[in-house]
mmCIF file with all atom_site columns, C-alpha atoms in Angstrom:
data_model
loop_
_atom_site.group_PDB
_atom_site.id
_atom_site.type_symbol
_atom_site.label_atom_id
_atom_site.label_alt_id
_atom_site.label_comp_id
_atom_site.label_asym_id
_atom_site.label_entity_id
_atom_site.label_seq_id
_atom_site.pdbx_PDB_ins_code
_atom_site.Cartn_x
_atom_site.Cartn_y
_atom_site.Cartn_z
_atom_site.occupancy
_atom_site.B_iso_or_equiv
_atom_site.pdbx_formal_charge
_atom_site.auth_seq_id
_atom_site.auth_comp_id
_atom_site.auth_asym_id
_atom_site.auth_atom_id
_atom_site.pdbx_PDB_model_num
ATOM 1   C CA . MET C 1 1   ? 19.197  -9.019  -9.145  1.00 43.00 ? 1   MET C CA 1
ATOM 2   C CA . ILE C 1 2   ? 19.610  -10.080 -5.540  1.00 41.00 ? 2   ILE C CA 1
ATOM 3   C CA . ASN C 1 3   ? 22.699  -8.504  -4.007  1.00 46.00 ? 3   ASN C CA 1
ATOM 4   C CA . PRO C 1 4   ? 24.281  -9.732  -0.768  1.00 47.00 ? 4   PRO C CA 1
ATOM 5   C CA . PHE C 1 5   ? 24.047  -7.737  2.436   1.00 50.00 ? 5   PHE C CA 1
ATOM 6   C CA . GLN C 1 6   ? 25.588  -8.164  5.865   1.00 53.00 ? 6   GLN C CA 1
ATOM 7   C CA . ARG C 1 7   ? 23.815  -9.189  9.081   1.00 51.00 ? 7   ARG C CA 1
ATOM 8   C CA . ARG C 1 8   ? 25.574  -9.158  12.442  1.00 60.00 ? 8   ARG C CA 1
ATOM 9   C CA . GLN C 1 9   ? 22.818  -10.509 14.686  1.00 68.00 ? 9   GLN C CA 1
ATOM 10  C CA . LEU C 1 10  ? 22.828  -14.202 15.491  1.00 69.00 ? 10  LEU C CA 1
ATOM 11  C CA . PHE C 1 11  ? 19.120  -14.390 16.324  1.00 75.00 ? 11  PHE C CA 1
ATOM 12  C CA . VAL C 1 12  ? 17.015  -12.279 13.987  1.00 73.00 ? 12  VAL C CA 1
ATOM 13  C CA . HIS C 1 13  ? 13.712  -14.193 14.000  1.00 74.00 ? 13  HIS C CA 1
ATOM 14  C CA . PRO C 1 14  ? 11.660  -15.909 16.768  1.00 78.00 ? 14  PRO C CA 1
ATOM 15  C CA . VAL C 1 15  ? 11.673  -19.167 14.819  1.00 78.00 ? 15  VAL C CA 1
ATOM 16  C CA . GLN C 1 16  ? 15.385  -19.549 15.669  1.00 81.00 ? 16  GLN C CA 1
ATOM 17  C CA . TYR C 1 17  ? 14.658  -19.727 19.400  1.00 84.00 ? 17  TYR C CA 1
ATOM 18  C CA . TRP C 1 18  ? 11.946  -22.288 18.760  1.00 84.00 ? 18  TRP C CA 1
ATOM 19  C CA . PHE C 1 19  ? 14.325  -24.377 16.655  1.00 81.00 ? 19  PHE C CA 1
ATOM 20  C CA . VAL C 1 20  ? 17.046  -24.324 19.343  1.00 84.00 ? 20  VAL C CA 1
ATOM 21  C CA . VAL C 1 21  ? 14.540  -25.372 22.012  1.00 86.00 ? 21  VAL C CA 1
ATOM 22  C CA . THR C 1 22  ? 13.289  -28.155 19.738  1.00 86.00 ? 22  THR C CA 1
ATOM 23  C CA . THR C 1 23  ? 16.846  -29.389 19.206  1.00 85.00 ? 23  THR C CA 1
ATOM 24  C CA . LEU C 1 24  ? 17.402  -29.483 22.978  1.00 87.00 ? 24  LEU C CA 1
ATOM 25  C CA . LEU C 1 25  ? 14.192  -31.457 23.482  1.00 90.00 ? 25  LEU C CA 1
ATOM 26  C CA . TYR C 1 26  ? 15.172  -33.972 20.809  1.00 88.00 ? 26  TYR C CA 1
ATOM 27  C CA . PHE C 1 27  ? 18.582  -34.434 22.408  1.00 87.00 ? 27  PHE C CA 1
ATOM 28  C CA . ALA C 1 28  ? 16.982  -34.887 25.832  1.00 89.00 ? 28  ALA C CA 1
ATOM 29  C CA . CYS C 1 29  ? 14.706  -37.578 24.390  1.00 91.00 ? 29  CYS C CA 1
ATOM 30  C CA . LEU C 1 30  ? 17.757  -39.256 22.865  1.00 87.00 ? 30  LEU C CA 1
ATOM 31  C CA . LEU C 1 31  ? 19.532  -39.281 26.237  1.00 87.00 ? 31  LEU C CA 1
ATOM 32  C CA . ILE C 1 32  ? 16.497  -40.764 27.979  1.00 90.00 ? 32  ILE C CA 1
ATOM 33  C CA . THR C 1 33  ? 16.224  -43.485 25.342  1.00 90.00 ? 33  THR C CA 1
ATOM 34  C CA . LEU C 1 34  ? 19.950  -44.214 25.553  1.00 85.00 ? 34  LEU C CA 1
ATOM 35  C CA . TYR C 1 35  ? 19.769  -44.463 29.330  1.00 84.00 ? 35  TYR C CA 1
ATOM 36  C CA . ALA C 1 36  ? 16.731  -46.762 29.220  1.00 86.00 ? 36  ALA C CA 1
ATOM 37  C CA . VAL C 1 37  ? 18.252  -49.081 26.608  1.00 85.00 ? 37  VAL C CA 1
ATOM 38  C CA . ILE C 1 38  ? 21.928  -49.230 27.646  1.00 82.00 ? 38  ILE C CA 1
ATOM 39  C CA . PHE C 1 39  ? 22.642  -47.834 31.114  1.00 81.00 ? 39  PHE C CA 1
ATOM 40  C CA . LEU C 1 40  ? 19.535  -48.906 33.018  1.00 82.00 ? 40  LEU C CA 1
ATOM 41  C CA . PRO C 1 41  ? 19.935  -52.656 32.295  1.00 82.00 ? 41  PRO C CA 1
ATOM 42  C CA . MET C 1 42  ? 23.553  -52.414 33.440  1.00 80.00 ? 42  MET C CA 1
ATOM 43  C CA . ALA C 1 43  ? 22.666  -50.538 36.635  1.00 78.00 ? 43  ALA C CA 1
ATOM 44  C CA . LEU C 1 44  ? 19.866  -52.858 37.779  1.00 80.00 ? 44  LEU C CA 1
ATOM 45  C CA . PRO C 1 45  ? 22.142  -55.765 38.854  1.00 78.00 ? 45  PRO C CA 1
ATOM 46  C CA . LEU C 1 46  ? 24.012  -53.367 41.171  1.00 78.00 ? 46  LEU C CA 1
ATOM 47  C CA . ASP C 1 47  ? 20.947  -53.240 43.450  1.00 78.00 ? 47  ASP C CA 1
ATOM 48  C CA . ASP C 1 48  ? 20.212  -56.967 43.197  1.00 77.00 ? 48  ASP C CA 1
ATOM 49  C CA . PRO C 1 49  ? 21.204  -58.729 46.466  1.00 79.00 ? 49  PRO C CA 1
ATOM 50  C CA . THR C 1 50  ? 21.354  -62.086 44.704  1.00 80.00 ? 50  THR C CA 1
ATOM 51  C CA . VAL C 1 51  ? 24.296  -60.943 42.557  1.00 75.00 ? 51  VAL C CA 1
ATOM 52  C CA . SER C 1 52  ? 27.716  -61.565 44.076  1.00 80.00 ? 52  SER C CA 1
ATOM 53  C CA . TRP C 1 53  ? 29.872  -58.564 44.947  1.00 80.00 ? 53  TRP C CA 1
ATOM 54  C CA . GLU C 1 54  ? 32.565  -59.759 42.500  1.00 82.00 ? 54  GLU C CA 1
ATOM 55  C CA . HIS C 1 55  ? 30.056  -59.639 39.655  1.00 82.00 ? 55  HIS C CA 1
ATOM 56  C CA . GLN C 1 56  ? 28.736  -56.279 40.863  1.00 80.00 ? 56  GLN C CA 1
ATOM 57  C CA . ALA C 1 57  ? 32.268  -54.891 40.897  1.00 85.00 ? 57  ALA C CA 1
ATOM 58  C CA . GLN C 1 58  ? 32.791  -56.118 37.344  1.00 85.00 ? 58  GLN C CA 1
ATOM 59  C CA . ILE C 1 59  ? 29.525  -54.512 36.228  1.00 81.00 ? 59  ILE C CA 1
ATOM 60  C CA . ALA C 1 60  ? 30.430  -51.238 37.962  1.00 83.00 ? 60  ALA C CA 1
ATOM 61  C CA . THR C 1 61  ? 33.797  -51.182 36.190  1.00 87.00 ? 61  THR C CA 1
ATOM 62  C CA . GLN C 1 62  ? 32.146  -51.752 32.823  1.00 84.00 ? 62  GLN C CA 1
ATOM 63  C CA . PHE C 1 63  ? 29.571  -49.084 33.650  1.00 82.00 ? 63  PHE C CA 1
ATOM 64  C CA . LEU C 1 64  ? 32.243  -46.492 34.448  1.00 85.00 ? 64  LEU C CA 1
ATOM 65  C CA . GLU C 1 65  ? 34.267  -47.372 31.351  1.00 86.00 ? 65  GLU C CA 1
ATOM 66  C CA . LEU C 1 66  ? 31.173  -47.035 29.180  1.00 84.00 ? 66  LEU C CA 1
ATOM 67  C CA . ASN C 1 67  ? 30.393  -43.655 30.719  1.00 81.00 ? 67  ASN C CA 1
ATOM 68  C CA . GLY C 1 68  ? 33.923  -42.477 30.051  1.00 84.00 ? 68  GLY C CA 1
ATOM 69  C CA . ARG C 1 69  ? 33.712  -43.494 26.392  1.00 85.00 ? 69  ARG C CA 1
ATOM 70  C CA . ILE C 1 70  ? 30.164  -42.435 25.513  1.00 85.00 ? 70  ILE C CA 1
ATOM 71  C CA . TRP C 1 71  ? 29.568  -39.117 27.288  1.00 85.00 ? 71  TRP C CA 1
ATOM 72  C CA . PRO C 1 72  ? 32.424  -37.122 25.692  1.00 87.00 ? 72  PRO C CA 1
ATOM 73  C CA . TRP C 1 73  ? 31.257  -38.178 22.241  1.00 87.00 ? 73  TRP C CA 1
ATOM 74  C CA . LEU C 1 74  ? 27.664  -37.397 23.142  1.00 86.00 ? 74  LEU C CA 1
ATOM 75  C CA . VAL C 1 75  ? 28.620  -33.884 24.230  1.00 87.00 ? 75  VAL C CA 1
ATOM 76  C CA . ILE C 1 76  ? 30.656  -33.324 21.058  1.00 91.00 ? 76  ILE C CA 1
ATOM 77  C CA . THR C 1 77  ? 27.822  -34.648 18.897  1.00 88.00 ? 77  THR C CA 1
ATOM 78  C CA . PHE C 1 78  ? 25.313  -32.452 20.689  1.00 87.00 ? 78  PHE C CA 1
ATOM 79  C CA . LEU C 1 79  ? 27.423  -29.328 20.168  1.00 89.00 ? 79  LEU C CA 1
ATOM 80  C CA . LEU C 1 80  ? 27.920  -30.123 16.485  1.00 90.00 ? 80  LEU C CA 1
ATOM 81  C CA . VAL C 1 81  ? 24.209  -30.734 15.953  1.00 86.00 ? 81  VAL C CA 1
ATOM 82  C CA . LEU C 1 82  ? 23.327  -27.538 17.822  1.00 85.00 ? 82  LEU C CA 1
ATOM 83  C CA . LEU C 1 83  ? 25.788  -25.423 15.828  1.00 87.00 ? 83  LEU C CA 1
ATOM 84  C CA . HIS C 1 84  ? 24.622  -26.927 12.545  1.00 86.00 ? 84  HIS C CA 1
ATOM 85  C CA . SER C 1 85  ? 20.987  -26.314 13.502  1.00 83.00 ? 85  SER C CA 1
ATOM 86  C CA . MET C 1 86  ? 21.723  -22.677 14.333  1.00 83.00 ? 86  MET C CA 1
ATOM 87  C CA . TYR C 1 87  ? 23.625  -22.245 11.069  1.00 84.00 ? 87  TYR C CA 1
ATOM 88  C CA . PHE C 1 88  ? 20.813  -23.866 9.108   1.00 84.00 ? 88  PHE C CA 1
ATOM 89  C CA . MET C 1 89  ? 18.108  -21.767 10.733  1.00 84.00 ? 89  MET C CA 1
ATOM 90  C CA . HIS C 1 90  ? 20.129  -18.570 10.320  1.00 83.00 ? 90  HIS C CA 1
ATOM 91  C CA . ARG C 1 91  ? 20.033  -19.123 6.549   1.00 85.00 ? 91  ARG C CA 1
ATOM 92  C CA . ILE C 1 92  ? 16.243  -19.240 6.757   1.00 86.00 ? 92  ILE C CA 1
ATOM 93  C CA . ALA C 1 93  ? 15.538  -16.749 9.553   1.00 84.00 ? 93  ALA C CA 1
ATOM 94  C CA . GLY C 1 94  ? 17.670  -14.067 7.884   1.00 84.00 ? 94  GLY C CA 1
ATOM 95  C CA . PRO C 1 95  ? 15.568  -13.972 4.696   1.00 88.00 ? 95  PRO C CA 1
ATOM 96  C CA . LEU C 1 96  ? 12.378  -14.085 6.781   1.00 88.00 ? 96  LEU C CA 1
ATOM 97  C CA . TYR C 1 97  ? 13.590  -11.073 8.757   1.00 86.00 ? 97  TYR C CA 1
ATOM 98  C CA . ARG C 1 98  ? 14.386  -9.283  5.505   1.00 88.00 ? 98  ARG C CA 1
ATOM 99  C CA . PHE C 1 99  ? 10.947  -10.086 4.082   1.00 90.00 ? 99  PHE C CA 1
ATOM 100 C CA . MET C 1 100 ? 9.248   -8.699  7.199   1.00 89.00 ? 100 MET C CA 1
ATOM 101 C CA . ALA C 1 101 ? 11.172  -5.432  6.839   1.00 89.00 ? 101 ALA C CA 1
ATOM 102 C CA . LEU C 1 102 ? 10.211  -5.296  3.157   1.00 90.00 ? 102 LEU C CA 1
ATOM 103 C CA . PHE C 1 103 ? 6.539   -5.852  3.953   1.00 90.00 ? 103 PHE C CA 1
ATOM 104 C CA . ARG C 1 104 ? 6.587   -2.882  6.334   1.00 90.00 ? 104 ARG C CA 1
ATOM 105 C CA . SER C 1 105 ? 8.378   -0.563  3.890   1.00 88.00 ? 105 SER C CA 1
ATOM 106 C CA . ILE C 1 106 ? 6.244   -1.582  0.905   1.00 86.00 ? 106 ILE C CA 1
ATOM 107 C CA . GLY C 1 107 ? 3.139   -1.087  3.028   1.00 85.00 ? 107 GLY C CA 1
ATOM 108 C CA . THR C 1 108 ? 4.112   2.587   3.288   1.00 84.00 ? 108 THR C CA 1
ATOM 109 C CA . GLY C 1 109 ? 4.300   2.881   -0.520  1.00 81.00 ? 109 GLY C CA 1
ATOM 110 C CA . GLN C 1 110 ? 8.048   2.344   -1.069  1.00 84.00 ? 110 GLN C CA 1
ATOM 111 C CA . LEU C 1 111 ? 7.712   0.085   -4.091  1.00 82.00 ? 111 LEU C CA 1
ATOM 112 C CA . TYR C 1 112 ? 11.331  0.580   -5.118  1.00 84.00 ? 112 TYR C CA 1
ATOM 113 C CA . GLN C 1 113 ? 12.507  -1.749  -2.323  1.00 86.00 ? 113 GLN C CA 1
ATOM 114 C CA . ARG C 1 114 ? 13.820  -5.173  -3.367  1.00 89.00 ? 114 ARG C CA 1
ATOM 115 C CA . ALA C 1 115 ? 14.752  -8.376  -1.542  1.00 88.00 ? 115 ALA C CA 1
ATOM 116 C CA . ARG C 1 116 ? 18.527  -8.756  -1.289  1.00 88.00 ? 116 ARG C CA 1
ATOM 117 C CA . LEU C 1 117 ? 19.841  -11.965 0.250   1.00 88.00 ? 117 LEU C CA 1
ATOM 118 C CA . ARG C 1 118 ? 23.290  -13.306 0.953   1.00 86.00 ? 118 ARG C CA 1
ATOM 119 C CA . LYS C 1 119 ? 24.819  -15.863 -1.374  1.00 85.00 ? 119 LYS C CA 1
ATOM 120 C CA . HIS C 1 120 ? 24.404  -18.842 0.977   1.00 84.00 ? 120 HIS C CA 1
ATOM 121 C CA . ASP C 1 121 ? 20.947  -17.892 2.261   1.00 87.00 ? 121 ASP C CA 1
ATOM 122 C CA . TYR C 1 122 ? 17.914  -19.994 1.486   1.00 89.00 ? 122 TYR C CA 1
ATOM 123 C CA . LEU C 1 123 ? 14.672  -18.707 -0.098  1.00 90.00 ? 123 LEU C CA 1
ATOM 124 C CA . HIS C 1 124 ? 16.441  -17.199 -3.115  1.00 91.00 ? 124 HIS C CA 1
ATOM 125 C CA . ARG C 1 125 ? 13.700  -18.449 -5.435  1.00 91.00 ? 125 ARG C CA 1
ATOM 126 C CA . GLU C 1 126 ? 11.050  -16.858 -3.246  1.00 91.00 ? 126 GLU C CA 1
ATOM 127 C CA . ALA C 1 127 ? 12.996  -13.584 -3.199  1.00 91.00 ? 127 ALA C CA 1
ATOM 128 C CA . GLN C 1 128 ? 13.273  -13.589 -6.990  1.00 92.00 ? 128 GLN C CA 1
ATOM 129 C CA . ALA C 1 129 ? 9.528   -14.211 -7.323  1.00 92.00 ? 129 ALA C CA 1
ATOM 130 C CA . PHE C 1 130 ? 8.864   -11.406 -4.840  1.00 91.00 ? 130 PHE C CA 1
ATOM 131 C CA . ASN C 1 131 ? 11.086  -8.992  -6.780  1.00 92.00 ? 131 ASN C CA 1
ATOM 132 C CA . SER C 1 132 ? 9.428   -10.003 -10.040 1.00 92.00 ? 132 SER C CA 1
ATOM 133 C CA . MET C 1 133 ? 6.030   -9.251  -8.525  1.00 90.00 ? 133 MET C CA 1
ATOM 134 C CA . LEU C 1 134 ? 7.226   -5.781  -7.490  1.00 89.00 ? 134 LEU C CA 1
ATOM 135 C CA . ASP C 1 135 ? 8.615   -5.150  -10.978 1.00 90.00 ? 135 ASP C CA 1
ATOM 136 C CA . HIS C 1 136 ? 5.250   -5.978  -12.544 1.00 89.00 ? 136 HIS C CA 1
ATOM 137 C CA . LEU C 1 137 ? 3.461   -3.824  -9.975  1.00 87.00 ? 137 LEU C CA 1
ATOM 138 C CA . GLU C 1 138 ? 5.757   -0.895  -10.722 1.00 86.00 ? 138 GLU C CA 1
ATOM 139 C CA . ASN C 1 139 ? 5.114   -1.269  -14.439 1.00 86.00 ? 139 ASN C CA 1
ATOM 140 C CA . ARG C 1 140 ? 1.370   -1.253  -13.836 1.00 85.00 ? 140 ARG C CA 1
ATOM 141 C CA . ILE C 1 141 ? 1.592   1.898   -11.729 1.00 84.00 ? 141 ILE C CA 1
ATOM 142 C CA . GLN C 1 142 ? 3.742   3.608   -14.348 1.00 84.00 ? 142 GLN C CA 1
ATOM 143 C CA . THR C 1 143 ? 1.059   2.774   -16.903 1.00 83.00 ? 143 THR C CA 1
ATOM 144 C CA . ILE C 1 144 ? -1.532  4.322   -14.605 1.00 82.00 ? 144 ILE C CA 1
ATOM 145 C CA . HIS C 1 145 ? 0.652   7.439   -14.377 1.00 79.00 ? 145 HIS C CA 1
ATOM 146 C CA . LEU C 1 146 ? 0.664   7.676   -18.155 1.00 82.00 ? 146 LEU C CA 1
ATOM 147 C CA . HIS C 1 147 ? -3.094  7.226   -18.467 1.00 79.00 ? 147 HIS C CA 1
ATOM 148 C CA . SER C 1 148 ? -3.612  9.791   -15.726 1.00 78.00 ? 148 SER C CA 1
ATOM 149 C CA . ALA C 1 149 ? -1.728  12.355  -17.788 1.00 80.00 ? 149 ALA C CA 1
ATOM 150 C CA . LEU C 1 150 ? -3.741  11.448  -20.896 1.00 80.00 ? 150 LEU C CA 1
ATOM 151 C CA . VAL C 1 151 ? -7.032  11.765  -19.013 1.00 80.00 ? 151 VAL C CA 1
ATOM 152 C CA . THR C 1 152 ? -6.006  15.180  -17.736 1.00 79.00 ? 152 THR C CA 1
ATOM 153 C CA . GLN C 1 153 ? -5.051  16.241  -21.244 1.00 79.00 ? 153 GLN C CA 1
ATOM 154 C CA . ALA C 1 154 ? -8.479  15.182  -22.527 1.00 77.00 ? 154 ALA C CA 1
ATOM 155 C CA . TYR C 1 155 ? -10.090 17.015  -19.641 1.00 76.00 ? 155 TYR C CA 1
ATOM 156 C CA . GLU C 1 156 ? -8.300  20.224  -20.598 1.00 77.00 ? 156 GLU C CA 1
ATOM 157 C CA . ALA C 1 157 ? -9.526  19.929  -24.185 1.00 75.00 ? 157 ALA C CA 1
ATOM 158 C CA . VAL C 1 158 ? -13.122 19.524  -23.007 1.00 74.00 ? 158 VAL C CA 1
ATOM 159 C CA . ALA C 1 159 ? -12.797 22.436  -20.585 1.00 73.00 ? 159 ALA C CA 1
ATOM 160 C CA . LEU C 1 160 ? -11.527 24.736  -23.339 1.00 74.00 ? 160 LEU C CA 1
ATOM 161 C CA . ARG C 1 161 ? -14.547 23.929  -25.497 1.00 70.00 ? 161 ARG C CA 1
ATOM 162 C CA . VAL C 1 162 ? -16.926 24.581  -22.623 1.00 70.00 ? 162 VAL C CA 1
ATOM 163 C CA . GLN C 1 163 ? -15.495 28.099  -22.423 1.00 63.00 ? 163 GLN C CA 1
ATOM 164 C CA . GLU C 1 164 ? -17.600 29.105  -25.430 1.00 62.00 ? 164 GLU C CA 1
ATOM 165 C CA . GLN C 1 165 ? -20.807 27.782  -23.880 1.00 65.00 ? 165 GLN C CA 1
ATOM 166 C CA . THR C 1 166 ? -22.996 29.101  -21.113 1.00 56.00 ? 166 THR C CA 1
ATOM 167 C CA . PRO C 1 167 ? -22.179 27.850  -17.599 1.00 57.00 ? 167 PRO C CA 1
ATOM 168 C CA . GLY C 1 168 ? -24.467 25.179  -16.224 1.00 59.00 ? 168 GLY C CA 1
ATOM 169 C CA . ARG C 1 169 ? -24.538 21.459  -15.628 1.00 60.00 ? 169 ARG C CA 1
ATOM 170 C CA . ILE C 1 170 ? -21.535 20.823  -17.876 1.00 65.00 ? 170 ILE C CA 1
ATOM 171 C CA . THR C 1 171 ? -19.409 23.235  -15.845 1.00 68.00 ? 171 THR C CA 1
ATOM 172 C CA . ASP C 1 172 ? -20.474 21.548  -12.599 1.00 69.00 ? 172 ASP C CA 1
ATOM 173 C CA . ALA C 1 173 ? -19.628 18.139  -14.061 1.00 69.00 ? 173 ALA C CA 1
ATOM 174 C CA . LEU C 1 174 ? -16.190 19.371  -15.101 1.00 71.00 ? 174 LEU C CA 1
ATOM 175 C CA . GLN C 1 175 ? -15.559 20.711  -11.627 1.00 74.00 ? 175 GLN C CA 1
ATOM 176 C CA . ASN C 1 176 ? -16.433 17.312  -10.172 1.00 74.00 ? 176 ASN C CA 1
ATOM 177 C CA . LEU C 1 177 ? -14.162 15.637  -12.717 1.00 75.00 ? 177 LEU C CA 1
ATOM 178 C CA . GLU C 1 178 ? -11.332 17.969  -11.769 1.00 76.00 ? 178 GLU C CA 1
ATOM 179 C CA . GLU C 1 179 ? -11.739 17.067  -8.105  1.00 78.00 ? 179 GLU C CA 1
ATOM 180 C CA . GLU C 1 180 ? -11.647 13.354  -8.899  1.00 76.00 ? 180 GLU C CA 1
ATOM 181 C CA . ILE C 1 181 ? -8.490  13.820  -10.979 1.00 78.00 ? 181 ILE C CA 1
ATOM 182 C CA . ARG C 1 182 ? -6.836  15.608  -8.067  1.00 79.00 ? 182 ARG C CA 1
ATOM 183 C CA . ARG C 1 183 ? -7.718  12.767  -5.714  1.00 77.00 ? 183 ARG C CA 1
ATOM 184 C CA . PHE C 1 184 ? -6.456  10.229  -8.218  1.00 77.00 ? 184 PHE C CA 1
ATOM 185 C CA . LYS C 1 185 ? -3.164  12.080  -8.531  1.00 77.00 ? 185 LYS C CA 1
ATOM 186 C CA . THR C 1 186 ? -2.825  12.257  -4.738  1.00 76.00 ? 186 THR C CA 1
ATOM 187 C CA . CYS C 1 187 ? -3.240  8.476   -4.477  1.00 73.00 ? 187 CYS C CA 1
ATOM 188 C CA . LEU C 1 188 ? -0.586  7.888   -7.130  1.00 73.00 ? 188 LEU C CA 1
ATOM 189 C CA . THR C 1 189 ? 1.961   10.177  -5.486  1.00 74.00 ? 189 THR C CA 1
ATOM 190 C CA . GLU C 1 190 ? 1.888   7.988   -2.356  1.00 68.00 ? 190 GLU C CA 1
ATOM 191 C CA . PHE C 1 191 ? 3.818   5.269   -4.230  1.00 68.00 ? 191 PHE C CA 1
ATOM 192 C CA . GLU C 1 192 ? 7.593   5.626   -4.527  1.00 68.00 ? 192 GLU C CA 1
ATOM 193 C CA . LEU C 1 193 ? 8.854   3.829   -7.625  1.00 66.00 ? 193 LEU C CA 1
ATOM 194 C CA . HIS C 1 194 ? 12.388  2.603   -8.265  1.00 58.00 ? 194 HIS C CA 1
ATOM 195 C CA . THR C 1 195 ? 12.614  3.760   -11.882 1.00 52.00 ? 195 THR C CA 1
ATOM 196 C CA . GLN C 1 196 ? 10.291  5.732   -14.091 1.00 50.00 ? 196 GLN C CA 1
ATOM 197 C CA . PRO C 1 197 ? 10.731  6.669   -17.766 1.00 44.00 ? 197 PRO C CA 1
ATOM 198 C CA . PRO C 1 198 ? 11.579  10.367  -18.137 1.00 42.00 ? 198 PRO C CA 1
ATOM 199 C CA . VAL C 1 199 ? 8.714   10.921  -20.621 1.00 43.00 ? 199 VAL C CA 1
ATOM 200 C CA . ASN C 1 200 ? 6.135   9.502   -18.242 1.00 43.00 ? 200 ASN C CA 1
ATOM 201 C CA . GLN C 1 201 ? 7.538   11.446  -15.335 1.00 43.00 ? 201 GLN C CA 1
ATOM 202 C CA . GLN C 1 202 ? 7.480   14.753  -17.234 1.00 44.00 ? 202 GLN C CA 1
ATOM 203 C CA . ARG C 1 203 ? 3.993   14.004  -18.492 1.00 45.00 ? 203 ARG C CA 1
ATOM 204 C CA . PHE C 1 204 ? 2.752   13.299  -14.987 1.00 40.00 ? 204 PHE C CA 1
ATOM 205 C CA . GLU C 1 205 ? 4.400   16.414  -13.542 1.00 46.00 ? 205 GLU C CA 1
ATOM 206 C CA . TRP C 1 206 ? 2.693   18.335  -16.316 1.00 42.00 ? 206 TRP C CA 1
ATOM 207 C CA . THR C 1 207 ? -0.645  17.062  -14.984 1.00 44.00 ? 207 THR C CA 1
ATOM 208 C CA . GLY C 1 208 ? -0.612  19.484  -12.075 1.00 49.00 ? 208 GLY C CA 1
ATOM 209 C CA . ALA C 1 209 ? -0.144  22.453  -14.348 1.00 49.00 ? 209 ALA C CA 1
ATOM 210 C CA . ILE C 1 210 ? -2.953  21.277  -16.638 1.00 46.00 ? 210 ILE C CA 1
ATOM 211 C CA . VAL C 1 211 ? -5.404  20.871  -13.767 1.00 45.00 ? 211 VAL C CA 1
ATOM 212 C CA . SER C 1 212 ? -4.560  24.322  -12.413 1.00 51.00 ? 212 SER C CA 1
ATOM 213 C CA . LYS C 1 213 ? -5.007  25.850  -15.851 1.00 50.00 ? 213 LYS C CA 1
ATOM 214 C CA . SER C 1 214 ? -8.311  24.044  -16.314 1.00 47.00 ? 214 SER C CA 1
ATOM 215 C CA . SER C 1 215 ? -9.563  25.379  -12.983 1.00 49.00 ? 215 SER C CA 1
ATOM 216 C CA . ALA C 1 216 ? -8.910  28.899  -14.157 1.00 50.00 ? 216 ALA C CA 1
ATOM 217 C CA . VAL C 1 217 ? -10.792 28.196  -17.397 1.00 44.00 ? 217 VAL C CA 1
ATOM 218 C CA . ILE C 1 218 ? -13.837 26.874  -15.543 1.00 44.00 ? 218 ILE C CA 1
ATOM 219 C CA . LYS C 1 219 ? -13.877 29.821  -13.173 1.00 47.00 ? 219 LYS C CA 1
ATOM 220 C CA . ALA C 1 220 ? -13.699 32.176  -16.154 1.00 48.00 ? 220 ALA C CA 1
ATOM 221 C CA . VAL C 1 221 ? -16.758 30.460  -17.593 1.00 45.00 ? 221 VAL C CA 1
#
């Protein structure tokens, strides 16, 4: 389940800065287009000597009135678009920031971590798929834990039977097998799981005692 969490930073991902800059560029292009289509044709007659001063005065009045009506609404529209863009990107950049933190923690073996997003964030489906992947991975590792304990148990049984035989190649092979089991156990202990069945956990903790006991048996041989 994805639980909400709080974020207090406004900019949490570099993509937000890029999106704000892109919004500013789009608005600048809109202003240039608006000036070229509306204001420039009105301003050209003001520099035309063939136009009478009465007509130029009328054009100047219309130009000033148009500026007074359009620019306040343009500023308001720009602020609304900018705020909405920041709000929209925050709902995407927040989950991306959370995913980056999860990638770093999971890379260190903390498989119990899960993606938790706020209610109104985007990428909820991706977070659920990510959590499902971690659940399956945890289940696979727990299965490996169980098989590791079973392999160690079988190893102990073989080592006990070798006790009645003369030392030789079999003893050397068992010593190599013991070393590989120790390395395998060390690799498994690097992963931190969220939940683990008590039986599996006890069985895996029992592995260390079995290996130690088996070492003593081999040395006795």
